[in-house]
Structures are given as C-alpha cells and as structure tokens.
Short mmCIF file of C-alpha atoms in Angstrom, two decimals:
data_model
loop_
_atom_site.label_atom_id
_atom_site.label_comp_id
_atom_site.label_asym_id
_atom_site.label_seq_id
_atom_site.Cartn_x
_atom_site.Cartn_y
_atom_site.Cartn_z
CA MET A 1 128.38 38.69 81.75
CA SER A 2 126.71 38.30 78.33
CA LEU A 3 123.64 40.31 77.40
CA PRO A 4 120.42 38.46 76.47
CA PRO A 5 120.68 36.83 73.01
CA LEU A 6 119.58 38.90 70.04
CA GLU A 7 117.92 37.92 66.79
CA ILE A 8 119.85 39.12 63.76
CA SER A 9 116.68 40.52 62.20
CA ASP A 10 116.18 42.72 65.26
CA VAL A 11 119.73 44.03 64.96
CA ILE A 12 119.81 44.83 61.24
CA THR A 13 116.37 46.49 61.03
CA PRO A 14 114.93 49.09 60.84
CA GLY A 15 117.54 50.75 58.63
CA PRO A 16 119.80 52.58 58.31
CA VAL A 17 121.98 50.44 60.57
CA ARG A 18 125.74 50.73 61.04
CA ARG A 19 127.28 47.34 60.42
CA SER A 20 129.98 47.81 63.03
CA GLU A 21 127.37 48.64 65.68
CA ALA A 22 125.25 45.60 64.76
CA VAL A 23 128.31 43.38 64.94
CA ALA A 24 129.34 44.89 68.27
CA ARG A 25 125.87 44.27 69.75
CA LEU A 26 125.97 40.62 68.71
CA ARG A 27 129.52 40.19 70.02
CA ALA A 28 128.56 41.78 73.32
CA ALA A 29 125.78 39.21 73.60
CA GLY A 30 128.32 36.45 72.98
CA GLN A 31 126.84 35.55 69.56
CA LEU A 32 130.00 35.26 67.50
CA PRO A 33 128.61 33.20 64.56
CA ALA A 34 125.74 35.70 64.24
CA ALA A 35 128.24 38.57 64.35
CA ARG A 36 130.21 36.93 61.52
CA LEU A 37 127.03 36.65 59.43
CA VAL A 38 126.39 40.38 59.79
CA GLU A 39 130.06 41.15 59.14
CA ARG A 40 129.71 39.53 55.72
CA MET A 41 126.68 41.64 54.75
CA PRO A 42 127.38 44.37 52.17
CA ALA A 43 127.70 47.94 53.46
CA THR A 44 128.62 51.35 52.16
CA ASP A 45 130.56 53.59 54.55
CA ASP A 46 129.70 51.09 57.30
CA VAL A 47 125.95 51.43 56.69
CA LEU A 48 124.29 48.11 55.79
CA ASP A 49 123.08 48.01 52.21
CA ASP A 50 119.35 48.69 52.40
CA ALA A 51 118.43 46.70 49.29
CA HIS A 52 120.33 43.69 50.62
CA VAL A 53 118.63 43.85 54.00
CA VAL A 54 115.16 44.30 52.48
CA ALA A 55 115.68 41.31 50.15
CA LEU A 56 117.13 39.24 53.01
CA MET A 57 114.17 39.99 55.26
CA ARG A 58 111.80 39.01 52.47
CA ARG A 59 113.64 35.72 52.00
CA VAL A 60 113.56 35.06 55.74
CA HIS A 61 109.82 35.79 55.89
CA ALA A 62 109.17 33.63 52.82
CA GLU A 63 110.86 30.74 54.63
CA LEU A 64 108.96 31.53 57.81
CA GLN A 65 105.76 31.45 55.81
CA ARG A 66 106.61 27.95 54.63
CA LEU A 67 106.98 26.88 58.25
CA GLY A 68 103.61 28.50 58.97
CA GLU A 69 102.11 26.50 56.12
CA GLU A 70 103.49 23.27 57.53
CA LEU A 71 102.30 24.12 61.04
CA GLN A 72 98.85 24.83 59.53
CA LEU A 73 98.94 28.18 61.29
CA PRO A 74 96.11 29.91 59.38
CA HIS A 75 93.75 26.99 60.06
CA ARG A 76 94.52 27.31 63.78
CA VAL A 77 94.03 31.09 63.72
CA ALA A 78 90.70 30.75 61.89
CA GLU A 79 89.51 28.21 64.44
CA ASP A 80 90.56 30.39 67.39
CA LEU A 81 88.99 33.49 65.85
CA ASP A 82 85.68 31.64 65.59
CA ARG A 83 86.01 30.68 69.25
CA LEU A 84 86.84 34.27 70.29
CA ARG A 85 83.93 35.60 68.27
CA GLU A 86 81.58 33.16 69.97
CA ARG A 87 82.92 33.99 73.42
CA ALA A 88 82.75 37.75 72.87
CA GLY A 89 79.12 37.43 71.76
CA ARG A 90 79.39 40.30 69.31
CA PRO A 91 80.12 40.53 65.59
CA LEU A 92 83.71 40.56 64.43
CA ARG A 93 84.34 43.29 61.89
CA ARG A 94 88.12 43.54 61.78
CA VAL A 95 91.15 41.39 62.41
CA VAL A 96 94.43 43.22 62.90
CA ASP A 97 97.63 41.19 62.46
CA LEU A 98 100.33 42.84 64.55
CA GLY A 99 103.87 42.38 63.14
CA CYS A 100 102.36 40.55 60.18
CA GLY A 101 105.56 40.20 58.10
CA SER A 102 104.62 38.85 54.67
CA GLY A 103 100.96 38.97 55.70
CA TYR A 104 100.61 35.25 55.06
CA VAL A 105 97.96 34.59 57.73
CA LEU A 106 95.74 37.47 56.59
CA ARG A 107 96.16 36.62 52.92
CA TRP A 108 95.07 33.07 53.72
CA LEU A 109 92.19 34.25 55.93
CA SER A 110 90.91 36.50 53.18
CA HIS A 111 89.95 33.34 51.28
CA ALA A 112 88.38 31.64 54.32
CA PRO A 113 84.56 31.51 54.20
CA SER A 114 84.35 32.17 57.96
CA MET A 115 86.07 35.53 57.44
CA ALA A 116 83.63 36.79 54.82
CA GLY A 117 82.79 40.41 55.56
CA VAL A 118 85.60 40.79 58.09
CA GLU A 119 88.18 43.48 57.33
CA LEU A 120 91.76 42.24 57.47
CA VAL A 121 94.52 44.71 58.31
CA GLY A 122 98.18 43.78 58.60
CA VAL A 123 100.57 46.07 60.46
CA ASP A 124 104.36 45.93 60.68
CA HIS A 125 107.07 48.46 61.41
CA ASP A 126 109.06 47.40 58.32
CA PRO A 127 108.00 49.39 55.21
CA GLY A 128 109.83 46.96 52.89
CA LEU A 129 107.80 44.04 54.21
CA MET A 130 104.51 45.93 54.05
CA GLU A 131 105.08 46.97 50.47
CA TRP A 132 105.88 43.34 49.61
CA ALA A 133 102.88 42.01 51.55
CA ALA A 134 100.58 44.38 49.64
CA ARG A 135 101.98 43.19 46.30
CA LEU A 136 101.69 39.54 47.36
CA GLY A 137 98.11 40.24 48.41
CA ALA A 138 97.32 41.73 45.01
CA ALA A 139 98.99 38.79 43.23
CA ASP A 140 97.05 36.28 45.34
CA GLY A 141 93.75 38.11 44.89
CA CYS A 142 93.42 38.95 48.60
CA ARG A 143 91.40 41.74 50.16
CA ALA A 144 93.71 42.28 53.16
CA ARG A 145 95.43 45.66 53.40
CA PHE A 146 98.78 46.42 54.96
CA VAL A 147 99.99 49.50 56.81
CA VAL A 148 103.26 50.56 58.43
CA GLY A 149 103.17 51.47 62.10
CA ASP A 150 102.25 50.39 65.61
CA ALA A 151 99.14 48.23 65.40
CA LEU A 152 97.89 49.22 68.87
CA ALA A 153 98.48 52.96 68.48
CA PRO A 154 95.36 55.12 68.01
CA GLY A 155 94.41 55.77 64.41
CA VAL A 156 96.68 53.15 62.82
CA ALA A 157 94.55 50.04 62.45
CA ILE A 158 91.88 50.02 65.15
CA GLU A 159 88.74 52.06 64.47
CA ASP A 160 85.92 50.07 66.05
CA PRO A 161 87.69 48.35 68.97
CA GLU A 162 84.59 46.52 70.22
CA ALA A 163 84.48 44.64 66.92
CA THR A 164 88.24 44.17 66.48
CA VAL A 165 90.47 41.25 67.38
CA VAL A 166 94.26 41.60 67.35
CA ILE A 167 96.38 38.61 66.38
CA SER A 168 100.09 37.97 65.92
CA SER A 169 102.41 35.06 65.31
CA GLY A 170 105.99 34.87 66.45
CA VAL A 171 105.95 38.35 67.98
CA LEU A 172 105.76 37.79 71.75
CA HIS A 173 109.28 36.43 72.10
CA HIS A 174 110.62 39.70 70.71
CA LEU A 175 109.42 41.33 73.93
CA SER A 176 111.14 40.93 77.27
CA ALA A 177 109.13 39.49 80.16
CA GLN A 178 109.07 42.99 81.67
CA ASP A 179 107.62 44.50 78.48
CA LEU A 180 104.80 41.97 78.18
CA ARG A 181 102.67 43.72 80.76
CA GLY A 182 102.82 46.99 78.78
CA PHE A 183 102.07 45.10 75.57
CA PHE A 184 98.85 43.66 76.97
CA ALA A 185 98.01 46.94 78.68
CA ALA A 186 98.02 48.53 75.21
CA HIS A 187 95.24 46.12 74.20
CA GLU A 188 93.20 47.23 77.19
CA ALA A 189 93.87 50.88 76.38
CA ALA A 190 92.80 50.32 72.78
CA GLY A 191 89.69 48.49 74.04
CA VAL A 192 89.78 45.68 71.47
CA ALA A 193 87.27 42.83 71.80
CA GLY A 194 89.97 40.21 72.08
CA PHE A 195 93.37 38.98 71.04
CA ALA A 196 95.19 35.80 70.07
CA HIS A 197 98.97 35.91 70.00
CA TYR A 198 100.83 32.79 68.83
CA ASP A 199 104.25 31.77 70.04
CA PRO A 200 105.92 28.46 70.97
CA GLU A 201 105.97 27.01 74.46
CA PRO A 202 109.67 26.87 75.37
CA GLY A 203 111.35 23.57 76.28
CA TRP A 204 113.43 20.68 75.02
CA LEU A 205 110.80 19.27 72.64
CA THR A 206 110.29 22.67 71.05
CA ASN A 207 114.04 23.16 70.70
CA LEU A 208 114.55 19.72 69.16
CA GLY A 209 111.69 20.11 66.69
CA SER A 210 112.83 23.59 65.82
CA TRP A 211 116.39 22.43 65.19
CA VAL A 212 115.30 19.56 62.91
CA PHE A 213 112.86 21.70 60.96
CA HIS A 214 115.23 24.60 60.55
CA ARG A 215 117.95 22.25 59.30
CA ALA A 216 115.53 20.52 56.94
CA ARG A 217 113.64 23.54 55.64
CA MET A 218 115.53 26.80 56.03
CA ARG A 219 118.19 27.86 53.54
CA GLU A 220 119.09 31.24 54.99
CA ALA A 221 121.59 31.17 57.83
CA VAL A 222 119.73 34.14 59.35
CA SER A 223 116.47 32.15 59.30
CA ARG A 224 118.09 29.24 61.07
CA HIS A 225 119.78 31.44 63.64
CA ASP A 226 116.75 33.57 64.44
CA GLY A 227 114.29 30.70 64.23
CA ASN A 228 116.10 28.52 66.72
CA LEU A 229 116.82 31.45 68.99
CA SER A 230 113.19 32.54 69.00
CA MET A 231 112.19 29.16 70.43
CA ARG A 232 114.59 29.67 73.32
CA ARG A 233 113.43 33.24 73.88
CA ALA A 234 109.74 32.30 74.00
CA HIS A 235 107.81 32.91 77.22
CA PRO A 236 106.19 30.07 79.20
CA ALA A 237 102.39 30.05 79.29
CA ALA A 238 102.30 31.02 82.97
CA VAL A 239 104.36 34.16 82.28
CA LEU A 240 101.98 35.15 79.49
CA ARG A 241 98.88 34.56 81.60
CA ASP A 242 100.37 36.60 84.45
CA ALA A 243 101.28 39.42 82.06
CA VAL A 244 97.70 39.57 80.77
CA ALA A 245 96.34 39.55 84.32
CA ALA A 246 98.67 42.40 85.29
CA GLY A 247 98.47 44.49 82.10
CA ALA A 248 94.96 43.82 80.89
CA PRO A 249 92.86 42.78 83.90
CA GLY A 250 89.67 43.43 81.95
CA TYR A 251 90.40 40.44 79.74
CA SER A 252 89.89 36.77 80.44
CA ALA A 253 93.11 35.06 79.38
CA GLU A 254 93.83 31.51 78.27
CA CYS A 255 97.11 29.91 77.32
CA ALA A 256 97.75 26.17 77.31
CA SER A 257 100.75 25.07 79.38
CA GLY A 258 103.23 22.40 78.45
CA GLN A 259 104.94 21.40 75.25
CA SER A 260 103.00 19.30 72.80
CA VAL A 261 103.71 18.00 69.36
CA LEU A 262 100.05 18.70 68.65
CA ARG A 263 100.47 22.48 68.94
CA VAL A 264 103.88 23.96 68.32
CA LEU A 265 102.56 27.50 68.27
CA ARG A 266 99.93 27.99 70.96
CA PRO A 267 98.04 31.22 71.46
CA VAL A 268 97.56 33.35 74.50
CA THR A 269 94.00 34.51 73.99
CA GLY A 270 92.09 37.23 75.75
CA THR A 271 88.41 38.14 75.64
CA LYS A 272 87.24 41.47 76.94
CA GLY A 273 84.90 41.28 79.91
CA ALA A 274 84.30 37.55 79.45
CA MET B 1 113.02 -6.12 36.33
CA GLY B 2 110.71 -5.77 39.33
CA TRP B 3 113.31 -4.22 41.63
CA VAL B 4 114.61 -1.90 38.93
CA LEU B 5 111.09 -0.64 38.34
CA ALA B 6 110.55 -0.17 42.07
CA LEU B 7 113.79 1.81 42.40
CA THR B 8 112.85 3.90 39.38
CA LEU B 9 109.56 4.78 41.08
CA VAL B 10 111.30 5.67 44.35
CA VAL B 11 113.90 7.84 42.62
CA GLY B 12 111.27 9.47 40.41
CA LEU B 13 109.09 10.31 43.40
CA ASP B 14 112.11 11.66 45.24
CA ALA B 15 113.05 13.89 42.29
CA ALA B 16 109.51 15.26 42.06
CA LEU B 17 109.44 15.99 45.80
CA SER B 18 112.91 17.55 45.57
CA GLY B 19 111.61 19.92 42.91
CA TYR B 20 108.68 20.79 45.15
CA ARG B 21 110.89 21.43 48.18
CA ALA B 22 113.29 23.54 46.13
CA VAL B 23 110.67 26.15 45.39
CA GLN B 24 108.91 26.16 48.76
CA GLY B 25 109.53 29.18 50.94
CA ARG B 26 110.89 31.24 48.05
CA SER B 27 108.24 33.58 46.75
CA GLY B 28 105.88 34.31 49.63
CA ARG B 29 102.88 33.52 47.42
CA LEU B 30 99.97 31.52 48.83
CA PRO B 31 100.13 27.81 47.98
CA SER B 32 98.81 26.95 44.54
CA ARG B 33 98.22 23.46 43.16
CA ARG B 34 99.26 24.63 39.72
CA ARG B 35 102.60 26.01 40.92
CA ASP B 36 103.13 22.90 43.04
CA LEU B 37 102.55 20.66 40.02
CA THR B 38 104.98 22.73 37.98
CA ALA B 39 107.57 22.38 40.75
CA HIS B 40 107.09 18.60 40.90
CA LEU B 41 107.47 18.31 37.14
CA THR B 42 110.58 20.52 37.18
CA GLY B 43 112.11 18.25 39.80
CA LEU B 44 111.30 15.21 37.69
CA ARG B 45 112.79 16.83 34.57
CA VAL B 46 115.97 17.90 36.35
CA GLY B 47 116.21 14.45 37.95
CA ILE B 48 116.02 12.74 34.56
CA MET B 49 118.74 15.04 33.19
CA LEU B 50 121.06 14.53 36.15
CA LEU B 51 120.49 10.78 36.30
CA ALA B 52 120.92 10.18 32.58
CA VAL B 53 124.71 9.80 32.63
CA PRO B 54 125.03 7.50 35.69
CA VAL B 55 122.10 5.37 34.49
CA VAL B 56 123.58 4.90 31.01
CA LEU B 57 126.97 4.18 32.56
CA GLY B 58 125.34 1.71 34.93
CA VAL B 59 123.43 -0.09 32.18
CA MET B 60 126.65 -0.42 30.18
CA ALA B 61 128.70 -1.62 33.14
CA THR B 62 126.33 -4.18 34.68
CA SER B 63 124.47 -7.33 33.75
CA GLU B 64 120.71 -7.58 34.23
CA ALA B 65 121.18 -9.71 37.34
CA GLU B 66 123.56 -7.15 38.82
CA ARG B 67 121.09 -4.35 38.11
CA GLU B 68 118.35 -6.27 39.91
CA ALA B 69 120.68 -6.81 42.88
CA VAL B 70 121.71 -3.15 42.99
CA ALA B 71 118.11 -1.98 42.71
CA ARG B 72 116.97 -4.45 45.37
CA ALA B 73 119.61 -3.16 47.79
CA GLY B 74 118.72 0.45 46.95
CA VAL B 75 115.01 -0.07 47.56
CA LEU B 76 115.44 -2.07 50.76
CA TRP B 77 118.03 0.25 52.30
CA SER B 78 115.92 3.32 51.60
CA SER B 79 112.60 1.73 52.54
CA TRP B 80 112.78 2.94 56.15
CA LEU B 81 112.46 6.44 54.71
CA ALA B 82 110.42 5.79 51.57
CA LEU B 83 107.56 3.86 53.17
CA PRO B 84 106.71 6.40 55.95
CA THR B 85 107.08 9.17 53.37
CA VAL B 86 104.57 7.56 51.02
CA LEU B 87 102.21 7.03 53.95
CA ALA B 88 102.58 10.68 54.99
CA LEU B 89 101.92 11.80 51.41
CA LEU B 90 98.71 9.77 51.37
CA VAL B 91 97.69 11.54 54.60
CA LEU B 92 98.49 14.91 53.02
CA LEU B 93 96.34 14.12 50.02
CA THR B 94 93.35 12.68 51.81
CA LEU B 95 92.91 13.85 55.41
CA THR B 96 92.11 17.09 57.26
CA TRP B 97 94.58 19.80 58.20
CA ARG B 98 95.26 18.39 61.69
CA TRP B 99 96.39 15.10 60.17
CA ARG B 100 98.34 16.94 57.48
CA TYR B 101 100.12 18.84 60.24
CA LEU B 102 101.00 15.61 62.03
CA ALA B 103 102.21 13.99 58.80
CA THR B 104 104.56 16.92 58.29
CA ALA B 105 105.68 17.34 61.89
CA LEU B 106 106.28 13.66 62.61
CA VAL B 107 107.32 12.27 59.24
CA LEU B 108 108.04 14.63 56.36
CA GLY B 109 110.13 17.19 58.27
CA PRO B 110 112.43 14.72 60.07
CA MET B 111 112.57 12.47 57.00
CA THR B 112 113.72 15.34 54.81
CA TRP B 113 116.52 15.89 57.27
CA LEU B 114 117.43 12.18 57.19
CA ARG B 115 117.05 11.80 53.42
CA PRO B 116 120.77 12.15 52.57
CA VAL B 117 121.51 9.36 55.07
CA ALA B 118 119.01 7.07 53.33
CA ALA B 119 120.40 7.92 49.89
CA VAL B 120 123.98 7.23 50.96
CA MET B 121 122.99 3.98 52.71
CA ALA B 122 121.13 2.81 49.61
CA GLY B 123 124.07 3.80 47.40
CA VAL B 124 126.66 2.02 49.50
CA ALA B 125 124.49 -1.08 49.73
CA GLY B 126 123.94 -0.99 45.97
CA ALA B 127 127.64 -0.48 45.21
CA ALA B 128 128.45 -3.50 47.35
CA GLN B 129 126.41 -5.66 44.96
CA VAL B 130 128.81 -5.14 42.04
CA GLU B 131 132.51 -5.85 41.70
CA GLU B 132 133.65 -3.70 38.78
CA TRP B 133 134.67 -0.13 39.56
CA PRO B 134 132.77 1.46 36.63
CA ALA B 135 129.57 -0.11 37.96
CA ARG B 136 130.30 1.08 41.51
CA ALA B 137 131.07 4.55 40.21
CA ALA B 138 127.77 4.58 38.35
CA VAL B 139 125.87 3.66 41.54
CA LEU B 140 127.61 6.32 43.60
CA LEU B 141 127.14 8.93 40.86
CA THR B 142 123.44 8.08 40.95
CA VAL B 143 123.38 8.96 44.64
CA VAL B 144 125.09 12.28 43.91
CA ALA B 145 122.58 12.99 41.14
CA VAL B 146 119.63 12.18 43.43
CA LEU B 147 120.92 14.54 46.12
CA ALA B 148 121.70 17.26 43.56
CA VAL B 149 118.15 17.65 42.23
CA GLU B 150 116.90 20.00 44.97
CA PRO B 151 119.86 22.40 44.96
CA VAL B 152 119.99 22.44 41.16
CA VAL B 153 116.28 23.26 40.84
CA GLY B 154 116.68 25.95 43.51
CA ARG B 155 119.70 27.41 41.81
CA VAL B 156 118.18 27.39 38.34
CA SER B 157 114.90 28.90 39.55
CA TYR B 158 116.04 31.37 42.17
CA CYS B 159 119.72 32.17 41.89
CA SER B 160 119.93 33.31 38.29
CA SER B 161 123.43 34.28 37.14
CA GLY B 162 124.78 33.23 40.51
CA GLU B 163 125.56 36.84 41.43
CA ARG B 164 122.69 37.69 43.69
CA ARG B 165 119.95 35.59 45.10
CA ARG B 166 116.59 36.42 43.76
CA ASP B 167 114.62 38.93 45.79
CA PRO B 168 111.21 37.46 46.68
CA GLY B 169 109.91 41.01 46.23
CA ASP B 170 110.26 40.49 42.49
CA LEU B 171 106.98 38.79 41.66
CA THR B 172 107.46 38.96 37.91
CA GLY B 173 107.96 35.71 36.08
CA LEU B 174 106.16 33.62 38.70
CA ALA B 175 103.57 31.24 37.32
CA ARG B 176 100.03 32.33 38.23
#
C-alpha cells in the first residue's frame, strides 16, 4: 500500500537533506515523476545542494505569489481581518502570518490603510525564505518583519495574544487530519484573539481550476506538482470546523462548505469567546 | 488594409501581454505599474524583433489581396480568444478586485492555456489563404514568432547565460 502523497517542497526542506532518502520517500509514496525531479537536483556526497534548494524554493514561492495576486488573496485577507476585528470587539495590534513564505500577504497588507498601526509579523521555518522576505519587504518599502520559528510557540511572534490574529495561506493541507486538532489547540493555548487560515475546498472544480492555472502560469515542475497535489490534500470545511471545535473549543469557528469559483481559497476563521 | 491593421493590433497586444506574463511570478516583488509597463514594452519590442523576418518575407511573397485574406482569417480564427481577453482586460482596468478576480479566473487563466491553440488555428487558416509555399512558410513562421515572445523574454530576463536560472533572492538589477 502506498503512503499518503508528499509535496516535494516538504521532502527537500529543511536542509540538509540526503537526496537518496528524499527520492526513496517519494518512491515509497508511489510518486515516481516527483522522485525523478528530485533525482535530477544537484547534490554533493548525496546531500542536496543547499543553494539550489534555496533558489528553487524562492522561485516556487514567487510563482505561488503570482497565483495569490490573481486570486486577490490579500484583498480577501484584509476584508476578513476587518470582520474578525469587528467580531472580537477589541483593537487589533498584531497580525502574525504563519508559514508566510515570501511574506507577500503581509507586504501587501503593510500598504493597506485598514492595517495602519497594526504590527505585521511573518513566521516560517525556512531561514532562506525569511531572509528573502525581509529583503523583499525592504525593497517594497514595507514595515512587516519576518522571523524564523514556530509562529504559535511562546516568545516567537505572539506578545499580546488578546490583540493578535494569526493568519496563514496554503498551510493547513500540510497537516494531516489528525494533526489539525493540535494545530488549533495551539491557538487556544496561545490565547490569540482570532485566526483565519486559507486553504482550498477539495473537489473536482478545485482540481480542474488548479490544473488549468498551474499549466498556464507555473514554470517550475515542482510548483506544478506541489500546487496540484495541495488541492487534493486540502481538508473539507466540515473537517476543519470539527478540528476547531475539538482543539479550540473556546473559539467560534466558521468555514464555508462547498466548492465555488467565487472563492478558491476560503478561510476557516475563529474568534475567541464570540 | 483594414484586416491587416486589425491583425497587427491583435498580435501587438498579444506580444505586450506575453512580455507581461514572462516576468510575472519571477521576482517576488509587489506588483508595480512601472515594472508592468516595462514588461509590456519589452514584450512588444521582442515581438517586433521576432516578427520582422516572417513579416518581411510575407510582404515579399504575397499580394495585397492575399495579405488581407490571410489577416482576415487570422483575426477571425483567433477572435474566440481575443474578444473575451480584451473584455477581461477592460474589467481588470476598470472594476473592483472581485471582478478582477473573476476576469482572471474565468477568462485570462484558461485563455492563456488555450492561446497556443488559437495561434495555431489562426496560422493554419491564414496559410490556407495562399498558394505559394514561401507565403505559407511566412504565415507559419509568424505563428512560431508569436508563441516565442514569452519564452524569449523570460529567457533574456531571467535565465542569463543559460547556465543557471536566476535566483529570485538576487534583487539587484530589478527596476524600482
């Protein structure tokens, strides 16, 4: 029996990664084309070339950012943050973007009038991406800052939880259904005011749209592979709502069911004590 | 002359959009109108360079009536893609982000994917309007040139020396 499918980016990071082990993991999951892609990546003494992987991940995230631009993701996040702020009934002082990648959403938000005075902190486990996000932020004149680590861990990005909202895009499908409960429980433990995590609703329409857009827009084979796979790995709205109810019962959760061309990425939102 | 002018506009617009697409998703920078304009103009410039040879060859190998017929076929056979694209571009330029999203999701994304089909259909229909092989070759070379604009702009801008693809982490040399 094959193991659950893996995204290449999850297999080749964080470094150092042995190429033979990455290839073996993909083969064991029955992903032979993905295994061939990794086989062709440069390595020294079987360890994947770090500079190559860092540059590849940046290219993948640059392409992902383009998709985010076309999906109007930052506009949607800004709108949902306003809604969360209203529902929470208290001022919003910080937005933490968990697994922020290139930091696109925060860099965009830093120019949004509705986010004036709100601190923007991006967190990712990949130091190469965080260093790049910080330089992009400086080049784009943004006030967001970027740190390496676990966004929900104490002392990393959350200082005043009652005034902090945690967001993410394209992160939830990296977690198994079993791990979702713990993920939302970490929000409750941190005590944040709310959260909005964006991911696609799985289904045939999502898969079709994803396939067309990845063929039309993505140049990197890794982007196409991981992008299409992520749509299939996404969790249905009901699973997300149940995970919030089980892991973070102190939060009122919302997540729209059903596929819609009107919202490819839909958030699961939670408001503390609402 | 009317159909030739119309085809010139369609091909020019396509080259500009190809230049734009070629640089999207490369640098990670926030969108900038200035960089977008530069990308459009680069596409147009590269398009003119690539199309110069087939156009000159075509002008030499065809009569004015044949050129009108070729252009008419090219415009009509690509209109199923060109007209919705122009409409979507008008939406992008004038309406709010929700409409811009719909224009991209429903028209521009799928149409980009189908663009080579439209170009080949227009080329085959155009080539069928002439009888001499040099003229047909010129029409088909035009199709190749149209489809080559995006990869050429991408290659020139982001794959310098052809040895290693440019690392988006290198922000030097990017227009402000």
